[in-house]
Short mmCIF file of C-alpha atoms in Angstrom, two decimals:
data_model
loop_
_atom_site.label_atom_id
_atom_site.label_comp_id
_atom_site.label_asym_id
_atom_site.label_seq_id
_atom_site.Cartn_x
_atom_site.Cartn_y
_atom_site.Cartn_z
CA MET A 463 -33.64 -8.64 -7.19
CA LYS A 464 -31.64 -6.30 -4.96
CA ARG A 465 -29.41 -3.72 -6.58
CA ILE A 466 -26.10 -3.24 -4.78
CA VAL A 467 -24.27 -0.05 -5.73
CA ILE A 468 -20.53 -0.10 -5.02
CA ILE A 469 -18.76 3.26 -4.96
CA GLY A 470 -15.14 2.87 -6.03
CA GLY A 471 -13.35 0.47 -8.39
CA GLY A 472 -10.29 -0.15 -6.22
CA PRO A 473 -9.33 -3.40 -4.42
CA ALA A 474 -12.18 -3.18 -1.88
CA GLY A 475 -14.92 -2.30 -4.36
CA LEU A 476 -13.89 -4.87 -6.96
CA THR A 477 -13.45 -7.58 -4.33
CA ALA A 478 -16.96 -6.86 -3.04
CA ALA A 479 -18.45 -7.07 -6.53
CA TYR A 480 -16.63 -10.31 -7.31
CA GLU A 481 -17.69 -11.92 -4.04
CA LEU A 482 -21.34 -10.90 -4.52
CA LEU A 483 -21.50 -12.31 -8.04
CA LYS A 484 -19.49 -15.52 -7.78
CA ASN A 485 -22.25 -17.26 -5.79
CA LYS A 486 -24.88 -17.95 -8.44
CA THR A 487 -27.56 -18.65 -5.83
CA ASP A 488 -27.55 -14.98 -4.74
CA ASP A 489 -29.92 -12.71 -6.61
CA TYR A 490 -28.06 -9.39 -6.84
CA GLU A 491 -27.69 -6.73 -9.47
CA VAL A 492 -24.22 -5.26 -8.90
CA VAL A 493 -23.17 -1.85 -10.18
CA VAL A 494 -19.64 -0.50 -9.60
CA LEU A 495 -19.08 3.26 -9.96
CA GLU A 496 -15.51 4.38 -10.61
CA GLU A 497 -14.65 8.05 -11.05
CA SER A 498 -11.55 7.47 -13.23
CA ASP A 499 -11.05 5.50 -16.43
CA THR A 500 -8.77 3.00 -14.69
CA LEU A 501 -9.54 0.15 -12.29
CA GLY A 502 -7.48 -0.61 -9.20
CA GLY A 503 -7.43 2.73 -7.39
CA ILE A 504 -3.97 3.32 -5.98
CA SER A 505 -3.25 -0.32 -6.93
CA GLN A 506 -3.43 0.50 -10.64
CA THR A 507 -0.57 0.09 -13.07
CA VAL A 508 0.39 3.16 -15.10
CA HIS A 509 1.55 2.56 -18.69
CA TYR A 510 4.13 4.86 -20.25
CA GLU A 511 6.06 4.32 -23.48
CA GLY A 512 6.22 0.55 -23.06
CA ASN A 513 7.16 0.74 -19.36
CA ARG A 514 4.81 0.22 -16.42
CA MET A 515 4.68 1.93 -13.02
CA ASP A 516 3.34 0.46 -9.80
CA ILE A 517 1.96 3.37 -7.76
CA GLY A 518 3.27 2.94 -4.24
CA GLY A 519 4.51 -0.61 -4.68
CA HIS A 520 2.21 -3.55 -3.90
CA ARG A 521 3.57 -6.76 -2.47
CA PHE A 522 0.98 -9.51 -2.78
CA PHE A 523 1.36 -11.20 0.58
CA SER A 524 -1.11 -11.84 3.38
CA LYS A 525 -1.25 -13.91 6.53
CA ASP A 526 -4.85 -14.64 5.59
CA ASP A 527 -4.92 -17.76 3.39
CA THR A 528 -8.30 -16.71 2.02
CA ILE A 529 -6.72 -13.63 0.46
CA MET A 530 -3.66 -15.53 -0.82
CA ASN A 531 -5.89 -18.13 -2.48
CA TRP A 532 -8.14 -15.38 -3.87
CA TRP A 533 -5.20 -13.79 -5.69
CA LYS A 534 -4.01 -17.13 -7.07
CA GLU A 535 -7.55 -17.92 -8.21
CA ILE A 536 -7.44 -14.79 -10.40
CA LEU A 537 -3.82 -15.15 -11.57
CA PRO A 538 -2.22 -18.59 -10.97
CA LEU A 539 1.32 -18.82 -9.65
CA GLN A 540 4.11 -19.34 -12.17
CA GLY A 541 5.12 -22.92 -12.93
CA ARG A 542 8.14 -22.03 -15.03
CA PRO A 543 10.97 -19.46 -14.73
CA ALA A 544 10.34 -15.80 -15.59
CA TYR A 545 12.67 -13.87 -17.92
CA ASP A 546 15.17 -12.88 -15.22
CA ASP A 547 14.93 -16.29 -13.54
CA ILE A 548 16.11 -17.87 -16.81
CA ILE A 549 19.01 -15.47 -17.36
CA LEU A 550 20.17 -15.65 -13.75
CA LYS A 551 19.43 -19.40 -13.44
CA LYS A 552 17.39 -18.88 -10.30
CA LYS A 553 15.69 -21.79 -8.60
CA LYS A 554 12.35 -21.12 -6.95
CA ALA A 555 9.40 -23.05 -5.57
CA TYR A 556 7.46 -22.96 -8.84
CA SER A 557 3.86 -24.15 -8.81
CA LYS A 558 3.47 -27.60 -10.31
CA GLY A 559 1.52 -27.28 -13.51
CA GLY A 560 1.49 -23.48 -13.23
CA PRO A 561 1.74 -21.21 -16.30
CA ASP A 562 4.95 -20.19 -18.06
CA PRO A 563 5.44 -16.38 -17.75
CA GLU A 564 7.36 -16.36 -21.01
CA ARG A 565 4.32 -17.72 -22.85
CA VAL A 566 1.31 -16.62 -20.74
CA ASP A 567 0.37 -13.18 -19.42
CA ASP A 568 -2.19 -14.19 -16.76
CA VAL A 569 0.33 -15.28 -14.15
CA MET A 570 1.61 -14.42 -10.69
CA LEU A 571 5.36 -14.28 -10.24
CA LEU A 572 7.21 -15.31 -7.10
CA ARG A 573 9.58 -12.47 -6.20
CA GLU A 574 12.32 -11.83 -3.67
CA ARG A 575 11.74 -9.01 -1.23
CA VAL A 576 14.79 -6.79 -0.77
CA SER A 577 14.50 -3.33 0.80
CA ARG A 578 17.02 -1.00 2.36
CA ILE A 579 17.17 2.29 4.22
CA TYR A 580 19.35 5.14 2.99
CA TYR A 581 20.57 7.03 6.06
CA ASN A 582 23.61 9.21 6.60
CA ASN A 583 24.94 8.33 3.13
CA THR A 584 24.86 4.64 4.07
CA PHE A 585 22.54 1.80 3.11
CA PHE A 586 21.02 -0.36 5.87
CA ASP A 587 18.88 -3.46 5.54
CA TYR A 588 15.15 -2.92 6.04
CA PRO A 589 13.88 -4.13 8.38
CA VAL A 590 17.05 -3.40 10.34
CA THR A 591 19.13 -6.55 10.87
CA LEU A 592 21.66 -7.19 13.60
CA SER A 593 24.49 -7.97 11.19
CA MET A 594 28.12 -6.89 11.11
CA LYS A 595 27.23 -4.74 8.11
CA THR A 596 24.66 -2.86 10.21
CA ILE A 597 27.12 -2.44 13.07
CA ARG A 598 29.81 -1.16 10.69
CA GLY A 599 27.34 1.26 9.12
CA MET A 600 26.21 2.61 12.47
CA GLY A 601 29.60 2.43 14.15
CA LEU A 602 30.33 0.46 17.31
CA LEU A 603 29.66 3.39 19.66
CA ALA A 604 26.30 4.20 18.03
CA THR A 605 25.35 0.51 18.11
CA LEU A 606 26.08 0.29 21.84
CA HIS A 607 24.17 3.52 22.40
CA ALA A 608 21.21 2.08 20.48
CA GLY A 609 21.33 -1.12 22.52
CA PHE A 610 21.27 0.68 25.86
CA SER A 611 18.54 2.96 24.54
CA TYR A 612 16.42 -0.07 23.68
CA LEU A 613 16.99 -1.61 27.12
CA GLY A 614 15.94 1.67 28.67
CA ALA A 615 12.76 1.67 26.59
CA CYS A 616 11.99 -1.87 27.79
CA LEU A 617 12.35 -0.86 31.43
CA HIS A 618 10.44 2.41 31.15
CA LYS A 619 7.49 2.01 28.80
CA ARG A 620 5.84 5.19 27.57
CA LYS A 621 2.11 5.69 27.31
CA GLU A 622 1.31 5.16 23.66
CA THR A 623 -0.55 8.42 23.22
CA ASN A 624 1.19 9.10 19.92
CA LEU A 625 3.21 7.40 17.19
CA GLU A 626 6.55 8.60 18.57
CA ASN A 627 6.01 6.76 21.86
CA PHE A 628 4.78 3.70 19.95
CA TYR A 629 8.07 3.47 18.04
CA ILE A 630 10.30 4.27 21.02
CA ASN A 631 8.67 1.49 23.07
CA ARG A 632 9.60 -1.02 20.35
CA PHE A 633 13.00 0.23 19.17
CA GLY A 634 14.38 2.69 21.72
CA LYS A 635 14.95 6.39 21.16
CA VAL A 636 18.21 6.07 19.21
CA LEU A 637 16.94 3.69 16.52
CA TYR A 638 13.66 5.61 16.38
CA ARG A 639 15.50 8.84 15.58
CA MET A 640 17.78 7.14 13.05
CA PHE A 641 15.30 5.05 11.10
CA PHE A 642 11.74 6.20 11.79
CA GLU A 643 11.42 9.83 12.81
CA GLY A 644 12.55 11.56 9.61
CA TYR A 645 10.79 9.23 7.18
CA THR A 646 7.53 9.37 9.14
CA GLU A 647 7.62 13.16 9.14
CA LYS A 648 8.19 13.13 5.37
CA LEU A 649 5.29 10.76 4.86
CA TRP A 650 2.74 12.67 6.92
CA GLY A 651 4.06 16.23 6.99
CA ARG A 652 3.73 16.06 10.78
CA HIS A 653 6.09 15.02 13.55
CA PRO A 654 5.32 11.51 14.92
CA SER A 655 4.46 13.10 18.30
CA GLU A 656 1.42 14.68 16.58
CA ILE A 657 0.18 11.44 15.00
CA SER A 658 -2.09 8.87 16.65
CA ALA A 659 -0.47 5.57 17.68
CA ASP A 660 -3.33 3.86 15.81
CA TRP A 661 -1.26 4.14 12.63
CA GLY A 662 1.53 2.09 14.16
CA SER A 663 -0.82 -0.53 15.57
CA GLN A 664 -2.39 -1.05 12.13
CA ARG A 665 0.75 -0.87 9.99
CA VAL A 666 3.63 -2.31 12.01
CA LYS A 667 2.01 -4.18 14.89
CA GLY A 668 4.29 -6.97 16.05
CA LEU A 669 7.37 -5.46 14.43
CA SER A 670 10.04 -4.63 17.00
CA ILE A 671 13.62 -5.39 17.97
CA ARG A 672 12.34 -8.65 19.48
CA ALA A 673 10.72 -9.59 16.17
CA VAL A 674 13.95 -8.81 14.30
CA ILE A 675 15.98 -10.96 16.71
CA GLY A 676 13.43 -13.77 16.56
CA ASN A 677 13.45 -13.72 12.78
CA MET A 678 17.26 -13.74 12.72
CA PHE A 679 17.57 -16.75 15.04
CA GLY A 680 14.74 -18.52 13.25
CA LYS A 681 16.75 -18.40 10.03
CA LEU A 682 19.97 -19.25 11.86
CA PHE A 683 18.52 -22.52 13.17
CA HIS A 684 16.50 -23.21 10.01
CA ARG A 685 13.15 -23.24 11.76
CA LYS A 686 10.71 -23.99 8.96
CA LYS A 687 7.58 -22.94 10.81
CA ARG A 688 7.73 -19.63 12.54
CA ARG A 689 5.51 -16.65 12.92
CA VAL A 690 6.73 -13.94 10.56
CA GLU A 691 5.66 -10.31 10.70
CA THR A 692 4.47 -8.87 7.41
CA SER A 693 7.40 -6.42 7.22
CA LEU A 694 9.88 -9.31 7.61
CA ILE A 695 8.71 -11.52 4.74
CA GLU A 696 11.32 -12.45 2.16
CA GLU A 697 9.14 -13.50 -0.79
CA PHE A 698 5.90 -12.25 -2.24
CA LEU A 699 3.59 -12.77 -5.20
CA TYR A 700 3.40 -10.20 -7.97
CA PRO A 701 1.36 -10.02 -11.19
CA LYS A 702 3.47 -10.21 -14.36
CA TYR A 703 2.41 -6.71 -15.41
CA GLY A 704 1.90 -5.12 -11.99
CA PRO A 705 -1.05 -4.88 -9.59
CA GLY A 706 -3.32 -3.16 -12.09
CA GLN A 707 -3.23 -6.32 -14.22
CA LEU A 708 -4.93 -8.28 -11.45
CA TRP A 709 -7.67 -5.68 -10.92
CA GLU A 710 -8.27 -5.29 -14.65
CA THR A 711 -8.69 -9.08 -14.80
CA VAL A 712 -11.10 -9.00 -11.87
CA GLY A 713 -13.08 -6.29 -13.66
CA LYS A 714 -13.47 -8.50 -16.73
CA LYS A 715 -14.61 -11.41 -14.57
CA ILE A 716 -17.18 -9.19 -12.82
CA GLU A 717 -18.65 -8.14 -16.16
CA ALA A 718 -18.60 -11.75 -17.40
CA MET A 719 -20.69 -12.70 -14.34
CA GLY A 720 -23.26 -10.00 -15.12
CA GLY A 721 -21.93 -7.12 -13.06
CA VAL A 722 -21.87 -3.57 -14.41
CA ILE A 723 -18.79 -1.33 -14.11
CA ARG A 724 -19.34 2.31 -14.96
CA GLN A 725 -16.12 4.28 -15.28
CA ARG A 726 -15.91 8.09 -15.29
CA HIS A 727 -18.83 8.13 -12.87
CA HIS A 728 -17.84 10.46 -10.06
CA VAL A 729 -20.27 10.29 -7.13
CA THR A 730 -21.03 13.85 -6.03
CA LYS A 731 -24.25 13.45 -4.01
CA ILE A 732 -25.66 10.81 -1.72
CA ASN A 733 -29.42 11.05 -1.29
CA VAL A 734 -30.78 10.04 2.11
CA ASN A 735 -34.38 9.25 3.04
CA ASP A 736 -35.65 7.95 6.39
CA GLY A 737 -32.23 6.89 7.63
CA ARG A 738 -31.30 5.00 4.45
CA ILE A 739 -29.33 5.78 1.34
CA SER A 740 -31.80 5.89 -1.55
CA SER A 741 -29.60 6.88 -4.48
CA VAL A 742 -26.40 8.56 -5.57
CA VAL A 743 -25.80 11.24 -8.18
CA CYS A 744 -22.82 10.86 -10.51
CA ASP A 745 -21.03 13.40 -12.64
CA THR A 746 -20.37 11.49 -15.87
CA GLY A 747 -18.70 14.33 -17.75
CA ARG A 748 -21.76 14.40 -19.99
CA GLY A 749 -24.22 15.44 -17.31
CA ASP A 750 -25.47 14.11 -13.97
CA MET A 751 -26.92 10.63 -13.58
CA THR A 752 -28.94 9.38 -10.59
CA ILE A 753 -28.51 5.72 -9.68
CA ASP A 754 -30.94 4.07 -7.26
CA GLY A 755 -30.01 1.13 -5.08
CA ASP A 756 -31.13 -1.11 -2.23
CA ILE A 757 -27.69 -1.49 -0.64
CA PHE A 758 -24.65 0.77 -0.95
CA MET A 759 -21.01 -0.12 -0.35
CA SER A 760 -18.66 2.85 -0.22
CA SER A 761 -14.89 3.05 -0.61
CA MET A 762 -14.96 6.76 -1.40
CA PRO A 763 -13.24 9.05 1.14
CA VAL A 764 -15.30 9.41 4.34
CA LYS A 765 -14.90 13.18 4.09
CA GLU A 766 -16.50 13.30 0.65
CA LEU A 767 -19.15 10.73 1.55
CA ILE A 768 -20.51 12.75 4.47
CA GLU A 769 -20.10 16.11 2.75
CA GLY A 770 -22.10 14.75 -0.20
CA MET A 771 -25.09 13.59 1.85
CA GLU A 772 -28.30 15.42 1.07
CA GLY A 773 -31.50 15.03 3.01
CA ALA A 774 -29.68 13.67 6.04
CA SER A 775 -31.31 15.92 8.61
CA THR A 776 -29.72 13.82 11.34
CA ILE A 777 -26.25 15.18 10.57
CA LYS A 778 -25.24 17.19 13.58
CA PRO A 779 -22.95 20.19 13.12
CA GLU A 780 -20.16 18.47 15.05
CA ILE A 781 -20.33 15.46 12.70
CA ALA A 782 -20.18 17.65 9.62
CA LYS A 783 -17.25 19.59 11.08
CA ALA A 784 -15.37 16.42 12.06
CA ALA A 785 -15.78 15.01 8.55
CA SER A 786 -14.60 18.25 6.97
CA THR A 787 -11.38 18.14 9.01
CA LEU A 788 -10.40 14.56 8.16
CA PRO A 789 -6.85 14.84 6.79
CA TYR A 790 -5.24 13.09 3.85
CA ARG A 791 -1.77 12.94 2.38
CA ASP A 792 -1.30 13.09 -1.36
CA PHE A 793 1.32 11.37 -3.44
CA VAL A 794 3.54 12.00 -6.45
CA THR A 795 5.63 9.40 -8.27
CA VAL A 796 8.30 10.51 -10.72
CA GLY A 797 9.25 7.69 -13.09
CA LEU A 798 12.78 7.88 -14.49
CA LEU A 799 14.18 5.67 -17.22
CA VAL A 800 17.97 5.59 -16.82
CA ASN A 801 20.81 3.78 -18.53
CA LYS A 802 22.42 2.86 -15.21
CA LEU A 803 22.44 3.43 -11.45
CA ASP A 804 25.56 4.59 -9.63
CA LEU A 805 24.86 2.11 -6.84
CA VAL A 806 27.11 -0.91 -6.46
CA ASN A 807 25.48 -4.27 -5.84
CA GLU A 808 27.42 -5.47 -2.82
CA THR A 809 24.93 -8.23 -2.02
CA ASP A 810 25.07 -11.87 -3.02
CA ARG A 811 21.81 -11.54 -4.97
CA LYS A 812 22.12 -11.75 -8.74
CA THR A 813 20.29 -9.27 -10.95
CA ILE A 814 20.21 -8.43 -14.65
CA GLY A 815 22.98 -5.92 -15.27
CA ASN A 816 24.07 -6.45 -11.65
CA ILE A 817 21.90 -3.55 -10.49
CA VAL A 818 21.13 -3.35 -6.78
CA PRO A 819 18.41 -5.91 -5.93
CA ASP A 820 16.12 -3.59 -3.97
CA CYS A 821 12.39 -3.36 -4.58
CA TRP A 822 12.30 -0.27 -2.38
CA ILE A 823 14.90 2.05 -0.91
CA TYR A 824 13.54 4.08 2.01
CA VAL A 825 15.16 7.50 2.13
CA GLN A 826 15.58 8.46 5.76
CA GLU A 827 18.02 11.23 4.80
CA ARG A 828 16.65 14.61 5.92
CA SER A 829 18.62 16.57 3.32
CA VAL A 830 16.23 15.50 0.54
CA LYS A 831 12.45 15.52 0.22
CA LEU A 832 12.42 12.15 -1.57
CA GLY A 833 10.69 9.49 0.52
CA ARG A 834 11.27 6.22 -1.29
CA ILE A 835 12.77 4.79 -4.48
CA GLN A 836 11.20 1.89 -6.36
CA ILE A 837 13.26 -0.16 -8.82
CA PHE A 838 10.63 -1.63 -11.12
CA ASN A 839 13.09 -4.08 -12.76
CA ASN A 840 13.20 -5.95 -9.46
CA TRP A 841 9.42 -6.10 -9.04
CA SER A 842 8.97 -7.73 -12.45
CA PRO A 843 11.21 -7.67 -15.53
CA TYR A 844 8.03 -7.39 -17.59
CA LEU A 845 7.38 -3.88 -16.21
CA VAL A 846 10.39 -2.66 -18.20
CA LYS A 847 10.47 -2.44 -21.99
CA ASP A 848 14.22 -3.16 -22.15
CA PRO A 849 15.36 -4.65 -18.80
CA ASP A 850 18.71 -5.69 -20.27
CA HIS A 851 19.89 -2.15 -20.98
CA THR A 852 17.74 0.24 -18.90
CA VAL A 853 16.61 0.70 -15.32
CA TRP A 854 13.09 2.00 -14.66
CA ILE A 855 12.71 3.62 -11.24
CA GLY A 856 9.95 5.43 -9.36
CA LEU A 857 10.71 8.29 -6.98
CA GLU A 858 8.01 8.71 -4.36
CA TYR A 859 7.15 12.07 -2.82
CA PHE A 860 4.53 12.83 -0.18
CA CYS A 861 2.77 16.18 -0.27
CA ASN A 862 -0.58 17.94 0.04
CA GLU A 863 -2.78 18.69 -2.92
CA GLY A 864 -2.30 22.34 -3.82
CA ASP A 865 1.03 22.82 -2.05
CA GLU A 866 4.20 24.02 -3.76
CA PHE A 867 5.45 20.56 -4.71
CA TRP A 868 2.05 19.40 -5.99
CA ASN A 869 1.68 22.52 -8.14
CA MET A 870 5.09 22.18 -9.82
CA SER A 871 5.04 21.70 -13.57
CA GLU A 872 6.01 18.19 -14.63
CA GLU A 873 9.27 19.52 -16.07
CA ASP A 874 10.22 21.28 -12.81
CA CYS A 875 9.18 18.28 -10.72
CA VAL A 876 11.34 15.91 -12.76
CA SER A 877 14.30 18.31 -12.56
CA TYR A 878 13.86 18.51 -8.78
CA ALA A 879 13.81 14.72 -8.48
CA VAL A 880 16.85 14.24 -10.72
CA LYS A 881 18.80 16.81 -8.70
CA GLU A 882 18.06 14.95 -5.45
CA LEU A 883 19.12 11.61 -6.93
CA CYS A 884 22.37 13.12 -8.15
CA GLN A 885 22.92 14.65 -4.69
CA MET A 886 22.47 11.19 -3.16
CA GLY A 887 24.87 9.61 -5.63
CA VAL A 888 22.21 7.32 -7.10
CA ILE A 889 22.57 8.49 -10.72
CA GLU A 890 24.50 10.88 -12.95
CA LYS A 891 22.43 13.62 -14.54
CA ASP A 892 23.14 12.43 -18.08
CA ALA A 893 21.87 8.93 -17.21
CA VAL A 894 18.22 9.96 -17.59
CA LEU A 895 16.63 8.79 -20.85
CA ASP A 896 12.96 9.58 -20.19
CA SER A 897 10.56 10.55 -17.40
CA HIS A 898 6.90 10.55 -16.41
CA ARG A 899 5.03 12.04 -13.43
CA VAL A 900 1.90 10.65 -11.77
CA GLN A 901 -0.14 12.50 -9.11
CA VAL A 902 -2.51 10.67 -6.75
CA LYS A 903 -5.00 12.51 -4.54
CA LYS A 904 -5.94 11.21 -1.07
CA ALA A 905 -3.48 8.34 -1.28
CA TYR A 906 -3.09 8.13 2.49
CA PRO A 907 -5.83 8.79 5.08
CA ALA A 908 -4.01 10.55 7.93
CA TYR A 909 -4.13 10.04 11.70
CA PHE A 910 -4.33 13.52 13.16
CA ASP A 911 -6.73 16.51 13.29
CA GLY A 912 -10.25 15.26 12.54
CA TYR A 913 -9.15 11.63 12.96
CA SER A 914 -9.69 11.98 16.71
CA HIS A 915 -13.45 12.01 15.96
CA MET A 916 -13.47 8.80 13.90
CA ASN A 917 -15.43 6.86 16.52
CA GLU A 918 -18.30 9.36 16.29
CA LEU A 919 -18.12 9.29 12.48
CA VAL A 920 -18.22 5.48 12.44
CA LYS A 921 -21.28 5.48 14.69
CA PHE A 922 -22.96 8.01 12.42
CA LEU A 923 -22.22 6.03 9.24
CA ASP A 924 -23.31 2.74 10.76
CA GLY A 925 -26.63 4.41 11.52
CA PHE A 926 -27.51 4.06 7.84
CA GLU A 927 -28.84 0.53 7.70
CA ASN A 928 -28.05 -0.10 4.03
CA LEU A 929 -24.58 1.51 3.95
CA TYR A 930 -21.36 -0.48 4.29
CA CYS A 931 -18.03 1.36 4.39
CA ILE A 932 -15.06 -0.65 3.08
CA GLY A 933 -11.45 -0.18 2.02
CA ARG A 934 -8.74 2.32 2.83
CA ASN A 935 -10.47 5.65 2.19
CA GLY A 936 -13.92 4.23 2.79
CA MET A 937 -12.95 3.61 6.41
CA HIS A 938 -10.27 6.31 6.71
CA ARG A 939 -7.78 3.63 7.66
CA TYR A 940 -4.33 3.09 6.21
CA ASN A 941 -5.01 -0.54 5.27
CA ASN A 942 -2.79 -2.71 3.16
CA MET A 943 -4.42 -4.13 0.04
CA ASP A 944 -5.20 -7.46 1.71
CA HIS A 945 -6.91 -5.75 4.64
CA SER A 946 -8.97 -3.60 2.27
CA MET A 947 -10.05 -6.78 0.51
CA ALA A 948 -10.85 -8.43 3.84
CA THR A 949 -13.19 -5.57 4.80
CA ALA A 950 -15.07 -6.11 1.52
CA ILE A 951 -15.32 -9.87 2.03
CA GLU A 952 -16.61 -9.38 5.57
CA ALA A 953 -19.17 -6.80 4.44
CA VAL A 954 -20.43 -9.15 1.72
CA LYS A 955 -20.91 -11.90 4.31
CA LEU A 956 -23.04 -9.54 6.40
CA ILE A 957 -25.14 -8.58 3.37
CA GLN A 958 -25.67 -12.22 2.40
CA LYS A 959 -26.74 -13.09 5.95
CA GLY A 960 -28.90 -9.99 6.29
CA GLU A 961 -27.01 -8.89 9.41
CA LYS A 962 -27.09 -5.21 10.34
CA ASP A 963 -24.25 -5.09 12.89
CA LYS A 964 -21.20 -3.88 10.92
CA SER A 965 -18.69 -3.90 13.79
CA SER A 966 -16.89 -6.95 12.37
CA VAL A 967 -15.99 -4.94 9.25
CA TRP A 968 -14.48 -2.15 11.33
CA ARG A 969 -12.51 -4.69 13.39
CA VAL A 970 -10.48 -5.88 10.40
CA ASN A 971 -6.81 -4.97 11.00
CA THR A 972 -7.43 -3.62 14.50
CA GLU A 973 -7.37 -6.77 16.62
CA ALA A 974 -3.93 -7.56 18.06
CA ASP A 975 -3.65 -10.97 16.37
CA TYR A 976 -5.75 -10.36 13.27
CA HIS A 977 -4.13 -12.07 10.26
CA GLU A 978 -1.04 -12.79 12.35
CA LYS A 979 -1.04 -16.58 12.08
CA LYS A 980 0.32 -18.20 8.97
#
């Protein structure tokens, strides 16, 4: 029996374990090592005083039917109305014979996707729509300027040597500066001209003014079958109690199938012998533990993986240096429980308490550090202890571990966030009933500095025959959850076939049309 050691209990690691164990004809011993006491990685759900926080916001949608069916296999789609559906008398495409969310917890909800951009004290649809509301918000002169700017970008394409040029080629300079430049700089702490265009090709490929126009006319003429970019989708699946519920359920299924999940096992060393990984050493909080294995799947940060290798005499100084300079962006969410929002719902979408219907509000405004606002009531009413009388929101900040914002006390951080929301006119100071802060390290692998050496690092890692890198941090790639899962599924296929060429894993979410057909 082969022992497969999986480092990381996030979406990639848990998907790999599940896929390895579900086929009873395979003879594998599967061990998952998770450094925290929570499954799901950044896709966990944080519990606080009866309310739940989704870290980063996770829409369950993929253009890969395998992934969509995988999710619904774990948590079936609702067959009856959820709490807010009942109150608001919403009609949806419920699954015939599916569970009732009011009676059953293991259920996926079908949710409406509404997002907007806050820019220049005005709210714009996201993705940007060519509506009269958008034109009024921008002003006729600015709209014309943006149109000519886009035409100019079409006629004079820039070399996509950085993310700035990537965006300008698709939206023109005016729209880029209005809706992308400031937010991107907040997210990464670098100007888009300093960031590789690879980020754009992996996160927003296919999204452009043409895609927006095509989507608009598709709806206008009621075309039922049309290619829809991920950022343009209007509905998504969502677990009743947030993304962590799904991964906690997967964890239980893995253990029921004979897999072992060891939490609070932080991998600190990777032992290498004769070009293979032989074992890993974990800090358990009660002393070190060495775990041997035949095959290793890693979703731990590439930087930490390479830095932790011992006995790898083949590591050249330039490889070690490149790994040490791989950059990451860290993340802070401030949860605020408020009695009301000072935002008027001017849409035709009904909500409990008539709050604005947004899942996310992207804050493009440069006068505040705040990057994005989540309204958890609109993700699922079951995330909120009292959705009839309170609004539970998450304020997302991007920073670097150890910087001034990261090192703030929780009290100071909450005060800072409340002050910015009041400045934006989102809430009144006395509206806040409770608060909670969550810090996440290495939430976003970044595309500058040491990233330019990723090809050499990939070649080095692939040189270890029994090592498979999967997931967001495991591949230093800003994957969505479905792409992280797809890398795990592909790696499992290679292991089951005994194939050594891992290039197909690295190709996930890099090919121009990957997962684009639906």
